[in-house]
mmCIF file with all atom_site columns, C-alpha atoms in Angstrom:
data_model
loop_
_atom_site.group_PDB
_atom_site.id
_atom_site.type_symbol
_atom_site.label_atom_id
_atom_site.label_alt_id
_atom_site.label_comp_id
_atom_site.label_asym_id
_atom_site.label_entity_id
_atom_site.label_seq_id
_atom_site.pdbx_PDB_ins_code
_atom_site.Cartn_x
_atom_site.Cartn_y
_atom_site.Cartn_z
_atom_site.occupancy
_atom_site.B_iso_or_equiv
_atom_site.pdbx_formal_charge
_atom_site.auth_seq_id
_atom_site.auth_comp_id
_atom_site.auth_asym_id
_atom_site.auth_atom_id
_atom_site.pdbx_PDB_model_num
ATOM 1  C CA . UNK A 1 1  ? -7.633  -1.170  7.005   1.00 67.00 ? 1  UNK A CA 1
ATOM 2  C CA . UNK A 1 2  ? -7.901  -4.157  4.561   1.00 91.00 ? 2  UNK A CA 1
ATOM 3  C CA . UNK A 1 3  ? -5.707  -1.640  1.317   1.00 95.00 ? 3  UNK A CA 1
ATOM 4  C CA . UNK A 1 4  ? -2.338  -0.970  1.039   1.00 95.00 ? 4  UNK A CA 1
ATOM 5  C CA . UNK A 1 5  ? -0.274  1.160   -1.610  1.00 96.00 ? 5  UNK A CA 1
ATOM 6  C CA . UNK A 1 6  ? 2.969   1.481   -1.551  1.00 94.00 ? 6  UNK A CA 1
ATOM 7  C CA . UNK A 1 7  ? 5.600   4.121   -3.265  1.00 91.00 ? 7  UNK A CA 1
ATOM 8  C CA . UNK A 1 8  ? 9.358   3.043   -2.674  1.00 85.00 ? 8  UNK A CA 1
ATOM 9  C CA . UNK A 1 9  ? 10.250  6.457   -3.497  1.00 81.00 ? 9  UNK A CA 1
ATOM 10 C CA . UNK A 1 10 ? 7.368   8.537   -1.789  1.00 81.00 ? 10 UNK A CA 1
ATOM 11 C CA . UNK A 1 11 ? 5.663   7.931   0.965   1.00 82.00 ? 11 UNK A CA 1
ATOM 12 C CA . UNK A 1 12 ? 6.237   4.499   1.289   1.00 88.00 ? 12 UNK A CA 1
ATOM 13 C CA . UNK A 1 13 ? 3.461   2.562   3.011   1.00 91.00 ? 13 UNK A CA 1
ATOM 14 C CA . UNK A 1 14 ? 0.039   3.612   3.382   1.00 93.00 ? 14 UNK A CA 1
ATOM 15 C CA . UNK A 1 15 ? -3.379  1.935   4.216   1.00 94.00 ? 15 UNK A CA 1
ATOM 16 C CA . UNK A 1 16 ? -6.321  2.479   2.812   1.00 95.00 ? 16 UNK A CA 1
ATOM 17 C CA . UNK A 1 17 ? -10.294 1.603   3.932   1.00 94.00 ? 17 UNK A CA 1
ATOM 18 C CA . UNK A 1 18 ? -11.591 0.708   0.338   1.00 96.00 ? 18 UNK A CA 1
ATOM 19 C CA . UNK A 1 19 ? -9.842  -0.903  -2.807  1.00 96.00 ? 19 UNK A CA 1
ATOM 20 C CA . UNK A 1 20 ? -10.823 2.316   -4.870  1.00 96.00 ? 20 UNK A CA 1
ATOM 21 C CA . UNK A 1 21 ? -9.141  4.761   -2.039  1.00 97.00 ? 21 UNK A CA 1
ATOM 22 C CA . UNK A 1 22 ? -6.350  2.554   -2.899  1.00 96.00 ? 22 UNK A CA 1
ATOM 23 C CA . UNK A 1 23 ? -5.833  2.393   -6.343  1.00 96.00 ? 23 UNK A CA 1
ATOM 24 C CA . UNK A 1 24 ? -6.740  5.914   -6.467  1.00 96.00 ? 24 UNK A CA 1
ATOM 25 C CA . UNK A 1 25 ? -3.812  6.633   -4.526  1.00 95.00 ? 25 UNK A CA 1
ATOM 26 C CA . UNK A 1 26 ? -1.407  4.755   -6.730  1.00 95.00 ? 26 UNK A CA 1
ATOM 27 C CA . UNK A 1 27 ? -2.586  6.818   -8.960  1.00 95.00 ? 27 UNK A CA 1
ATOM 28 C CA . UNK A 1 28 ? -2.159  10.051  -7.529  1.00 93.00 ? 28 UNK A CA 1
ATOM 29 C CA . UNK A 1 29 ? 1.488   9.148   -6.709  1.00 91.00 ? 29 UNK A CA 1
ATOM 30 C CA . UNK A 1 30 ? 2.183   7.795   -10.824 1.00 90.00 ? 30 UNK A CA 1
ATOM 31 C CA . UNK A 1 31 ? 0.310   10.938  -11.505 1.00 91.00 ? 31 UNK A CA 1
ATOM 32 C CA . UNK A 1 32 ? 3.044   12.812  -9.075  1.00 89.00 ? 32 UNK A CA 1
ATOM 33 C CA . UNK A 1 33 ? 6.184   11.384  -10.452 1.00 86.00 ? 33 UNK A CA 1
ATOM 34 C CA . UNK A 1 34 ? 5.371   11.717  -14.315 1.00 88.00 ? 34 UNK A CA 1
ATOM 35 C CA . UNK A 1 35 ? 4.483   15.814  -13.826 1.00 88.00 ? 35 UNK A CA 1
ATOM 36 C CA . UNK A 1 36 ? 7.804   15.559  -11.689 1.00 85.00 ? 36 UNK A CA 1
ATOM 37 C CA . UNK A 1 37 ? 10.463  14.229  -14.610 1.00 77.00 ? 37 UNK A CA 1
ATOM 38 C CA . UNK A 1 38 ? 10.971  11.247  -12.401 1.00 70.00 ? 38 UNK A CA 1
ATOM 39 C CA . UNK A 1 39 ? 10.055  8.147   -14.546 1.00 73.00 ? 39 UNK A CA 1
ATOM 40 C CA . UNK A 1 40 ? 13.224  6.047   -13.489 1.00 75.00 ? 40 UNK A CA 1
ATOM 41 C CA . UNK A 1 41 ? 12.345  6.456   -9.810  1.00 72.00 ? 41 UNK A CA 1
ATOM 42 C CA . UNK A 1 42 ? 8.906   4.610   -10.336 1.00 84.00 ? 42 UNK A CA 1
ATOM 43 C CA . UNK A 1 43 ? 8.222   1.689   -8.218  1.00 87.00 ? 43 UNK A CA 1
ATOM 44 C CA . UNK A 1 44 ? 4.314   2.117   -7.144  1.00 92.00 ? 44 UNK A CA 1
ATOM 45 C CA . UNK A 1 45 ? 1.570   -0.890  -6.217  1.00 93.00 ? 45 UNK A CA 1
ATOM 46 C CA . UNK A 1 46 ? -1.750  -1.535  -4.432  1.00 95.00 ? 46 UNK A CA 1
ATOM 47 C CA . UNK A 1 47 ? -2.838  -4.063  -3.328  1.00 96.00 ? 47 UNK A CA 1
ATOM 48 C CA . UNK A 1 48 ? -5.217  -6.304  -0.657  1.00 94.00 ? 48 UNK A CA 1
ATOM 49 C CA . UNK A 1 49 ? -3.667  -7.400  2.670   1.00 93.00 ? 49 UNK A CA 1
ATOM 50 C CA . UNK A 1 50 ? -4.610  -11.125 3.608   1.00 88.00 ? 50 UNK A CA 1
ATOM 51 C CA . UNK A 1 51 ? -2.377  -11.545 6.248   1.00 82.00 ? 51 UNK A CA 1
ATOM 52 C CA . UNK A 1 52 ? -0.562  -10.066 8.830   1.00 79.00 ? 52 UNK A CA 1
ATOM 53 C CA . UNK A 1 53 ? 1.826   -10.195 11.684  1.00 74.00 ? 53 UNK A CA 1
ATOM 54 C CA . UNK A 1 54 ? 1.350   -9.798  15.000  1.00 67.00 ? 54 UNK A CA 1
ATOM 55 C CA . UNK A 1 55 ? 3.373   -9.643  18.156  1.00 66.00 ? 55 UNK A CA 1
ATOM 56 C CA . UNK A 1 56 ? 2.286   -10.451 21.211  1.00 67.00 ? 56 UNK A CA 1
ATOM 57 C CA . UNK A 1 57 ? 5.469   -11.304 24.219  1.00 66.00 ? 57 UNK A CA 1
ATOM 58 C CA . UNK A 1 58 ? 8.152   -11.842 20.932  1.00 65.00 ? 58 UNK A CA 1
ATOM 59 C CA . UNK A 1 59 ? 5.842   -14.569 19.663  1.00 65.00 ? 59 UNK A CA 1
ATOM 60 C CA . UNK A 1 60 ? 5.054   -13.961 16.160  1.00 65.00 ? 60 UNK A CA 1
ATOM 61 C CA . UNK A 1 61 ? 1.595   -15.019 14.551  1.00 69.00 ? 61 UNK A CA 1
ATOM 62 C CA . UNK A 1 62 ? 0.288   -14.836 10.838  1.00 66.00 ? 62 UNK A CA 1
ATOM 63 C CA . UNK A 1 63 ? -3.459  -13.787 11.204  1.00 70.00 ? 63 UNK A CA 1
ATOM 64 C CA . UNK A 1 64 ? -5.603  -13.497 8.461   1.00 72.00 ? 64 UNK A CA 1
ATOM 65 C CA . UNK A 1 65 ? -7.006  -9.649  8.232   1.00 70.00 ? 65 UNK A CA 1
ATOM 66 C CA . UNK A 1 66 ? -11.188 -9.803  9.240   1.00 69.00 ? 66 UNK A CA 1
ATOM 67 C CA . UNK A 1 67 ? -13.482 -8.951  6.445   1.00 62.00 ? 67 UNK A CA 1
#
């Protein structure tokens, strides 16, 4: 997975396969929290992940993500 979205006061995380499954998404959750009264509880973005972290025998690493 090389998208992310993420909804601080949804589902939180999520990753997604293609930029427009992605944005999509952000907008399905906007979507969800304007028909729900909820403007003040909006804290939504997508994005492209570079990097990330991973753990192997409590060594951490920065890896960039394979195209």
């Amino acid at each position: 997975m090389k998208y992310f979205t993420y909804d601080r006061h949804g589902d939180g995380f999520e990753y997604h396969k293609t930029k427009e499954e992605a944005k999509s998404y952000a907008e399905q959750c906007l979507d969800f929290h304007l028909q729900n009264d909820d403007e003040n509880n909006i804290d939504i973005c997508w994005g492209e992940i570079k990097e990330d972290v991973h753990s192997n025998d409590a060594v951490l690493e920065l890896k960039r993500v394979k195209e």
